[in-house]
mmCIF file of C-alpha atoms in Angstrom:
data_model
loop_
_atom_site.group_PDB
_atom_site.id
_atom_site.type_symbol
_atom_site.label_atom_id
_atom_site.label_comp_id
_atom_site.label_asym_id
_atom_site.label_seq_id
_atom_site.Cartn_x
_atom_site.Cartn_y
_atom_site.Cartn_z
ATOM 1 C CA MET A 181 43.708 126.547 107.606
ATOM 2 C CA PRO A 182 44.625 128.196 104.274
ATOM 3 C CA ASP A 183 41.791 129.038 101.911
ATOM 4 C CA PHE A 184 42.622 126.318 99.429
ATOM 5 C CA GLU A 185 43.929 123.520 101.636
ATOM 6 C CA PHE A 186 42.503 120.643 103.626
ATOM 7 C CA ASP A 187 43.904 119.309 106.872
ATOM 8 C CA VAL A 188 42.896 115.727 106.151
ATOM 9 C CA ASP A 189 44.207 114.306 109.425
ATOM 10 C CA THR A 190 42.337 116.926 111.442
ATOM 11 C CA SER A 191 39.107 116.262 109.546
ATOM 12 C CA ILE A 192 39.429 112.519 110.119
ATOM 13 C CA ALA A 193 40.170 112.973 113.828
ATOM 14 C CA ALA A 194 37.166 115.276 114.168
ATOM 15 C CA GLY A 195 35.005 112.696 112.423
ATOM 16 C CA TRP A 196 36.014 109.976 114.869
ATOM 17 C CA ASP A 197 35.423 112.308 117.830
ATOM 18 C CA ARG A 198 31.901 112.978 116.597
ATOM 19 C CA PHE A 199 31.373 109.265 116.029
ATOM 20 C CA ALA A 200 32.459 108.503 119.604
ATOM 21 C CA ALA A 201 30.165 111.185 121.018
ATOM 22 C CA ARG A 202 27.204 109.815 119.070
ATOM 23 C CA LEU A 203 28.006 106.219 120.068
ATOM 24 C CA ALA A 204 28.247 107.230 123.736
ATOM 25 C CA GLU A 205 24.767 108.759 123.475
ATOM 26 C CA LEU A 206 23.391 105.544 121.991
ATOM 27 C CA LEU A 207 24.995 103.452 124.734
ATOM 28 C CA ARG A 208 23.613 105.664 127.492
ATOM 29 C CA ASP A 209 20.133 105.273 125.984
ATOM 30 C CA LEU A 210 20.196 101.454 125.941
ATOM 31 C CA VAL A 211 17.522 99.961 128.197
ATOM 32 C CA PRO A 212 18.249 96.755 130.157
ATOM 33 C CA GLY A 213 18.141 93.747 127.863
ATOM 34 C CA ALA A 214 18.609 95.802 124.687
ATOM 35 C CA THR A 215 21.275 94.808 122.170
ATOM 36 C CA PHE A 216 22.907 96.968 119.526
ATOM 37 C CA ASP A 217 25.293 95.773 116.801
ATOM 38 C CA LEU A 218 27.861 97.974 115.073
ATOM 39 C CA ALA A 219 28.728 96.241 111.801
ATOM 40 C CA VAL A 220 32.128 96.533 110.130
ATOM 41 C CA PRO A 221 31.770 96.978 106.342
ATOM 42 C CA VAL A 222 34.198 94.738 104.461
ATOM 43 C CA LEU A 223 34.554 94.616 100.692
ATOM 44 C CA GLY A 224 34.035 91.233 99.115
ATOM 45 C CA SER A 225 32.326 89.711 102.150
ATOM 46 C CA PRO A 226 28.583 89.146 102.650
ATOM 47 C CA SER A 227 27.095 91.232 105.446
ATOM 48 C CA THR A 228 26.312 88.080 107.448
ATOM 49 C CA ARG A 229 30.013 87.190 107.649
ATOM 50 C CA THR A 230 31.572 90.549 108.499
ATOM 51 C CA PRO A 231 32.923 91.468 111.952
ATOM 52 C CA TYR A 232 30.864 93.500 114.372
ATOM 53 C CA VAL A 233 30.850 94.961 117.871
ATOM 54 C CA ARG A 234 27.813 93.980 119.940
ATOM 55 C CA PHE A 235 26.618 96.024 122.904
ATOM 56 C CA THR A 236 24.218 94.504 125.435
ATOM 57 C CA ALA A 237 22.710 96.414 128.365
ATOM 58 C CA ALA A 238 22.491 94.350 131.563
ATOM 59 C CA ASP A 239 19.963 94.666 134.366
ATOM 60 C CA ASP A 240 22.640 95.814 136.826
ATOM 61 C CA GLY A 241 23.320 99.030 134.882
ATOM 62 C CA ASN A 242 26.406 97.743 133.116
ATOM 63 C CA ILE A 243 26.928 97.330 129.382
ATOM 64 C CA HIS A 244 28.814 94.455 127.808
ATOM 65 C CA ALA A 245 30.667 95.094 124.552
ATOM 66 C CA GLU A 246 32.014 92.219 122.486
ATOM 67 C CA VAL A 247 34.094 92.205 119.302
ATOM 68 C CA SER A 248 33.150 89.335 117.010
ATOM 69 C CA GLY A 249 34.685 88.076 113.799
ATOM 70 C CA GLY A 250 31.189 87.734 112.339
ATOM 71 C CA GLY A 251 29.258 84.749 111.109
ATOM 72 C CA SER A 252 26.213 83.300 112.829
ATOM 73 C CA GLU A 253 25.657 81.912 116.317
ATOM 74 C CA ASP A 254 25.843 78.395 114.884
ATOM 75 C CA SER A 255 28.894 79.116 112.744
ATOM 76 C CA PRO A 256 30.881 82.073 114.131
ATOM 77 C CA GLU A 257 33.893 83.471 112.322
ATOM 78 C CA PRO A 258 36.937 83.555 114.635
ATOM 79 C CA LEU A 259 39.084 86.647 114.813
ATOM 80 C CA GLY A 260 42.515 86.083 113.310
ATOM 81 C CA PRO A 261 45.685 86.170 115.430
ATOM 82 C CA VAL A 262 46.837 89.581 114.188
ATOM 83 C CA ARG A 263 43.528 91.227 115.004
ATOM 84 C CA LEU A 264 43.397 89.474 118.373
ATOM 85 C CA ARG A 265 46.792 90.895 119.301
ATOM 86 C CA GLN A 266 45.765 94.360 118.115
ATOM 87 C CA LEU A 267 42.524 94.247 120.094
ATOM 88 C CA VAL A 268 44.225 93.107 123.295
ATOM 89 C CA ALA A 269 46.813 95.866 122.870
ATOM 90 C CA LEU A 270 43.997 98.420 122.650
ATOM 91 C CA GLY A 271 42.429 97.159 125.876
ATOM 92 C CA TRP A 272 39.916 94.471 124.919
ATOM 93 C CA ALA A 273 39.818 91.424 127.203
ATOM 94 C CA PRO A 274 39.982 87.878 125.775
ATOM 95 C CA GLY A 275 36.770 85.853 125.875
ATOM 96 C CA ALA A 276 36.274 82.269 126.911
ATOM 97 C CA SER A 277 37.202 81.036 123.428
ATOM 98 C CA THR A 278 38.474 82.300 120.090
ATOM 99 C CA GLU A 279 34.933 82.166 118.713
ATOM 100 C CA SER A 280 33.543 84.270 121.550
ATOM 101 C CA GLY A 281 35.736 87.203 120.601
ATOM 102 C CA LEU A 282 36.968 89.825 123.027
ATOM 103 C CA GLY A 283 34.873 91.960 125.296
ATOM 104 C CA LEU A 284 34.485 94.507 128.052
ATOM 105 C CA THR A 285 31.878 95.080 130.723
ATOM 106 C CA PHE A 286 31.573 98.654 131.915
ATOM 107 C CA PRO A 287 29.186 100.971 133.780
ATOM 108 C CA VAL A 288 27.153 103.413 131.719
ATOM 109 C CA ASP A 289 29.160 106.380 132.982
ATOM 110 C CA ARG A 290 32.192 104.961 131.142
ATOM 111 C CA ALA A 291 30.339 105.051 127.812
ATOM 112 C CA PRO A 292 32.417 107.964 126.403
ATOM 113 C CA GLU A 293 35.674 106.153 127.207
ATOM 114 C CA VAL A 294 34.500 102.905 125.620
ATOM 115 C CA ALA A 295 33.106 104.779 122.615
ATOM 116 C CA HIS A 296 36.578 106.171 121.914
ATOM 117 C CA LEU A 297 38.008 102.657 122.304
ATOM 118 C CA VAL A 298 35.521 101.415 119.701
ATOM 119 C CA ALA A 299 36.449 104.286 117.384
ATOM 120 C CA GLY A 300 40.111 103.322 117.668
ATOM 121 C CA THR A 301 39.196 99.693 117.041
ATOM 122 C CA MET A 302 37.333 100.545 113.858
ATOM 123 C CA GLU A 303 40.140 102.708 112.523
ATOM 124 C CA ARG A 304 43.264 100.828 113.612
ATOM 125 C CA VAL A 305 42.151 97.197 113.651
ATOM 126 C CA PHE A 306 39.498 97.027 110.937
ATOM 127 C CA GLY A 307 40.945 99.750 108.711
ATOM 128 C CA ILE A 308 37.815 101.894 108.437
ATOM 129 C CA PRO A 309 39.123 105.195 107.034
ATOM 130 C CA HIS A 310 36.348 107.390 108.429
ATOM 131 C CA PRO A 311 33.052 106.876 110.298
ATOM 132 C CA VAL A 312 31.052 107.956 107.233
ATOM 133 C CA PHE A 313 31.309 104.284 106.232
ATOM 134 C CA LEU A 314 29.638 103.178 109.483
ATOM 135 C CA HIS A 315 25.924 103.654 108.949
ATOM 136 C CA ASP A 316 24.941 102.145 112.312
ATOM 137 C CA VAL A 317 26.242 105.198 114.194
ATOM 138 C CA SER A 318 25.745 108.447 112.331
ATOM 139 C CA GLU A 319 24.087 111.805 112.512
ATOM 140 C CA PRO A 320 20.303 111.628 112.980
ATOM 141 C CA GLN A 321 18.745 110.414 109.759
ATOM 142 C CA ASP A 322 15.911 112.009 107.818
ATOM 143 C CA PRO A 323 12.805 110.177 109.114
ATOM 144 C CA SER A 324 11.408 109.944 105.582
ATOM 145 C CA VAL A 325 14.413 107.894 104.449
ATOM 146 C CA SER A 326 14.876 104.205 105.179
ATOM 147 C CA GLU A 327 18.321 103.478 103.757
ATOM 148 C CA PRO A 328 21.446 105.490 102.879
ATOM 149 C CA GLN A 329 22.436 105.755 99.244
ATOM 150 C CA GLU A 330 25.331 106.685 97.039
ATOM 151 C CA PRO A 331 25.193 109.969 95.131
ATOM 152 C CA SER A 332 22.404 110.119 92.568
ATOM 153 C CA THR A 333 23.648 109.964 89.005
ATOM 154 C CA GLY A 334 21.053 112.372 87.693
ATOM 155 C CA ARG A 335 20.273 109.898 84.884
ATOM 156 C CA SER A 336 16.792 109.100 83.645
ATOM 157 C CA GLU A 337 16.352 105.992 85.812
ATOM 158 C CA ASP A 338 16.604 108.100 88.974
ATOM 159 C CA PRO A 339 13.465 109.700 90.419
ATOM 160 C CA ALA A 340 12.716 113.078 88.878
ATOM 161 C CA PRO A 341 14.210 115.809 91.082
ATOM 162 C CA ALA A 342 12.040 118.506 92.600
ATOM 163 C CA ASP A 343 11.978 121.961 91.037
ATOM 164 C CA VAL A 344 14.217 123.217 93.816
ATOM 165 C CA ASP A 345 17.068 121.184 92.328
ATOM 166 C CA PHE A 346 17.034 123.453 89.284
ATOM 167 C CA ARG A 347 16.573 126.703 91.159
ATOM 168 C CA PRO A 348 19.730 128.885 91.068
ATOM 169 C CA ARG A 349 20.936 130.115 94.426
ATOM 170 C CA MET A 350 23.127 133.195 94.552
ATOM 171 C CA ILE A 351 26.143 132.705 96.821
ATOM 172 C CA ALA A 352 27.697 135.834 98.305
ATOM 173 C CA THR A 353 29.826 134.443 101.158
ATOM 174 C CA PRO A 354 31.691 131.225 102.019
ATOM 175 C CA ASP A 355 29.241 130.600 104.858
ATOM 176 C CA GLU A 356 26.346 130.675 102.400
ATOM 177 C CA ALA A 357 28.211 128.194 100.216
ATOM 178 C CA THR A 358 28.784 125.935 103.226
ATOM 179 C CA ARG A 359 25.076 125.997 104.082
ATOM 180 C CA ALA A 360 24.180 125.190 100.478
ATOM 181 C CA LEU A 361 26.606 122.257 100.522
ATOM 182 C CA GLU A 362 25.192 120.960 103.797
ATOM 183 C CA SER A 363 21.693 121.012 102.355
ATOM 184 C CA VAL A 364 22.510 119.262 99.094
ATOM 185 C CA LEU A 365 24.884 116.679 100.623
ATOM 186 C CA SER A 366 22.307 115.759 103.258
ATOM 187 C CA GLU A 367 19.789 115.250 100.479
ATOM 188 C CA VAL A 368 22.173 113.212 98.323
ATOM 189 C CA TYR A 369 23.255 110.872 101.124
ATOM 190 C CA GLN A 370 19.806 110.888 102.741
ATOM 191 C CA ARG A 371 21.187 111.589 106.189
ATOM 192 C CA ARG A 372 22.424 114.657 107.979
ATOM 193 C CA VAL A 373 25.841 115.669 106.634
ATOM 194 C CA THR A 374 27.557 118.440 108.588
ATOM 195 C CA PRO A 375 30.961 120.113 108.255
ATOM 196 C CA ASP A 376 33.720 119.978 110.836
ATOM 197 C CA GLU A 377 35.085 123.022 112.645
ATOM 198 C CA HIS A 378 37.031 123.993 109.509
ATOM 199 C CA ASP A 379 33.900 123.766 107.331
ATOM 200 C CA VAL A 380 35.149 120.581 105.661
ATOM 201 C CA PHE A 381 32.603 117.936 104.676
ATOM 202 C CA THR A 382 33.735 114.310 104.519
ATOM 203 C CA VAL A 383 31.646 111.933 102.412
ATOM 204 C CA PRO A 384 32.122 108.504 100.816
ATOM 205 C CA ALA A 385 32.807 108.458 97.094
ATOM 206 C CA GLY A 386 32.363 104.770 96.481
ATOM 207 C CA TYR A 387 35.116 103.231 98.599
ATOM 208 C CA VAL A 388 37.274 106.319 99.003
ATOM 209 C CA LEU A 389 36.904 109.482 101.038
ATOM 210 C CA LEU A 390 36.029 112.778 99.432
ATOM 211 C CA PHE A 391 36.706 116.007 101.311
ATOM 212 C CA ILE A 392 34.637 119.014 100.253
ATOM 213 C CA ARG A 393 35.059 122.631 101.300
ATOM 214 C CA ALA A 394 33.856 126.021 100.157
ATOM 215 C CA HIS A 395 36.865 128.186 99.310
ATOM 216 C CA ARG A 396 37.110 131.054 101.768
ATOM 217 C CA SER A 397 38.062 133.757 99.267
ATOM 218 C CA LEU A 398 37.086 132.494 95.797
ATOM 219 C CA PRO A 399 33.647 131.440 94.497
ATOM 220 C CA LEU A 400 34.625 127.782 94.404
ATOM 221 C CA VAL A 401 33.768 124.484 96.027
ATOM 222 C CA VAL A 402 36.989 122.480 96.296
ATOM 223 C CA LEU A 403 36.953 118.674 96.393
ATOM 224 C CA ARG A 404 39.903 116.442 97.257
ATOM 225 C CA SER A 405 40.415 112.701 97.628
ATOM 226 C CA PRO A 406 43.704 111.030 98.686
ATOM 227 C CA LEU A 407 44.029 107.822 96.665
ATOM 228 C CA VAL A 408 47.476 106.249 97.061
ATOM 229 C CA SER A 409 50.172 106.662 99.701
ATOM 230 C CA SER A 410 53.756 105.432 100.096
ATOM 231 C CA VAL A 411 54.454 105.386 96.360
ATOM 232 C CA GLU A 412 57.630 103.397 95.685
ATOM 233 C CA ASP A 413 57.856 103.991 91.926
ATOM 234 C CA PRO A 414 57.815 107.776 91.335
ATOM 235 C CA ALA A 415 58.386 107.417 87.595
ATOM 236 C CA ALA A 416 55.359 105.153 87.257
ATOM 237 C CA ALA A 417 53.320 107.518 89.421
ATOM 238 C CA GLU A 418 54.206 110.512 87.259
ATOM 239 C CA ALA A 419 53.292 108.573 84.130
ATOM 240 C CA GLU A 420 49.975 107.394 85.593
ATOM 241 C CA VAL A 421 49.072 110.891 86.770
ATOM 242 C CA ALA A 422 49.827 112.280 83.306
ATOM 243 C CA ILE A 423 47.553 109.667 81.709
ATOM 244 C CA LEU A 424 44.795 110.278 84.254
ATOM 245 C CA ASN A 425 44.943 114.032 83.700
ATOM 246 C CA ARG A 426 44.838 113.510 79.946
ATOM 247 C CA ASP A 427 41.735 111.324 80.106
ATOM 248 C CA SER A 428 39.792 112.714 83.058
ATOM 249 C CA LEU A 429 36.758 114.908 82.493
ATOM 250 C CA TRP A 430 36.143 115.640 86.166
ATOM 251 C CA CYS A 431 39.331 115.550 88.250
ATOM 252 C CA ARG A 432 42.891 116.791 88.342
ATOM 253 C CA TYR A 433 45.392 114.273 89.681
ATOM 254 C CA VAL A 434 48.408 115.359 91.702
ATOM 255 C CA PHE A 435 51.520 113.431 92.746
ATOM 256 C CA ASP A 436 53.565 115.086 95.499
ATOM 257 C CA GLY A 437 56.408 112.577 95.526
ATOM 258 C CA GLU A 438 54.715 110.198 97.949
ATOM 259 C CA THR A 439 50.936 110.463 97.614
ATOM 260 C CA ILE A 440 48.548 110.616 94.664
ATOM 261 C CA SER A 441 45.411 112.674 95.194
ATOM 262 C CA ALA A 442 42.486 113.727 93.054
ATOM 263 C CA GLU A 443 41.211 117.295 93.099
ATOM 264 C CA ALA A 444 38.259 119.063 91.530
ATOM 265 C CA GLU A 445 36.576 122.448 91.670
ATOM 266 C CA PHE A 446 33.006 123.579 91.253
ATOM 267 C CA VAL A 447 32.130 127.239 90.669
ATOM 268 C CA ASP A 448 29.533 128.225 93.249
ATOM 269 C CA ARG A 449 28.813 131.902 92.598
ATOM 270 C CA VAL A 450 25.465 130.726 91.256
ATOM 271 C CA PHE A 451 24.795 127.409 92.976
ATOM 272 C CA VAL A 452 22.410 125.064 91.149
ATOM 273 C CA PRO A 453 21.875 121.909 93.242
ATOM 274 C CA VAL A 454 21.303 119.551 90.312
ATOM 275 C CA ASN A 455 24.571 120.626 88.691
ATOM 276 C CA PHE A 456 26.507 119.926 91.870
ATOM 277 C CA LYS A 457 24.781 116.539 92.290
ATOM 278 C CA ILE A 458 25.794 115.500 88.782
ATOM 279 C CA HIS A 459 29.329 116.774 89.395
ATOM 280 C CA LEU A 460 29.552 114.795 92.637
ATOM 281 C CA ALA A 461 28.162 111.606 91.093
ATOM 282 C CA GLU A 462 30.562 111.727 88.146
ATOM 283 C CA ILE A 463 33.562 112.389 90.395
ATOM 284 C CA SER A 464 32.545 109.516 92.676
ATOM 285 C CA ALA A 465 32.207 107.130 89.733
ATOM 286 C CA GLU A 466 35.572 108.154 88.301
ATOM 287 C CA LEU A 467 37.391 107.823 91.629
ATOM 288 C CA ASP A 468 35.873 104.417 92.257
ATOM 289 C CA ASP A 469 37.124 103.258 88.864
ATOM 290 C CA VAL A 470 40.600 104.785 89.206
ATOM 291 C CA TYR A 471 41.112 103.617 92.783
ATOM 292 C CA SER A 472 40.664 99.913 92.091
ATOM 293 C CA ASP A 473 44.175 99.247 90.745
ATOM 294 C CA LEU A 474 46.094 102.540 90.853
ATOM 295 C CA ALA A 475 48.149 101.515 93.900
ATOM 296 C CA HIS A 476 49.290 98.351 92.149
ATOM 297 C CA ARG A 477 50.380 100.263 89.052
ATOM 298 C CA VAL A 478 52.593 102.664 91.020
ATOM 299 C CA THR A 479 53.786 100.199 93.684
ATOM 300 C CA GLY A 480 52.075 102.063 96.476
ATOM 301 C CA ARG A 481 49.424 101.538 99.096
ATOM 302 C CA ARG A 482 45.753 102.283 98.802
ATOM 303 C CA TRP A 483 45.104 105.221 101.075
ATOM 304 C CA ARG A 484 43.266 103.936 104.184
ATOM 305 C CA ASP A 485 41.769 101.081 102.213
ATOM 306 C CA LEU A 486 38.262 99.865 103.044
ATOM 307 C CA ARG A 487 38.566 96.155 102.332
ATOM 308 C CA ALA A 488 38.943 92.767 103.953
ATOM 309 C CA ALA A 489 42.197 92.621 105.896
ATOM 310 C CA ASP A 490 44.142 89.381 105.682
ATOM 311 C CA ASP A 491 45.692 88.490 109.017
ATOM 312 C CA HIS A 492 48.650 86.957 107.212
ATOM 313 C CA ARG A 493 49.587 90.038 105.200
ATOM 314 C CA PRO A 494 50.431 93.605 106.218
ATOM 315 C CA ARG A 495 47.312 95.745 106.196
ATOM 316 C CA GLU A 496 47.423 98.617 103.747
ATOM 317 C CA GLN A 497 46.884 102.121 105.010
#
């Protein structure tokens, strides 16, 4: 991978592979009678109504997995016809009724195979862009932390940071920068955040993905976020990018003829954690604001949108 580039598809694929490996571990550890729910985050829907995958360990050593449209036992939400067709095509078996969802029963030794099926279900059926949005299956969490959080804003209402946040750290190599990023990102998101094999970190910036990597030859941390794909109005896209670049304090926006992305850089020769945290929080806030209606303004698609999918309309990518 070139010093300054990201292979976004590779990073996403690696993220789903790690998700599947972690899920397989959790499934193998289920004791008979135990139940585990993997919730699907959906914008604009209360958590009690969102879809989920439920895993139940049986006494005979098998595990039953069921995809549900959400809701409660008394008032379940049925899966729509488009999602039902997608799930069956992936390999899920129809249940006794629409409300009962689709399911599979499998021996524990097939946990890795089913975990990859679940990963594909999350990505292709429910439109989850990356497993960083799935808090139920993640890297081991800091035991002192109860809930994940968005990046701290560094403003006065946040808890006062420890002195270490203000302590400069001299960075001499890209590997040192990567270790510094791993430490501060894990602290910000209050869970273990690790890079992929190309030293790329993938984190949520509101409802979009932010890819972060230490430059391999320059003293820089490079951040990139794809925002809009399949742009149909290039003139509008060029105009919007020009306006965004004029007004932005934190990002540089790039239109390559089809996709609009945001980029930013952070000088890391002397790495001060609090400065990076503020930088990250401001970028996240700006991207969240820009992302909300940019696709509409340029007649494009939100890049791997994390939102409720309507069975009666094409799902955006």
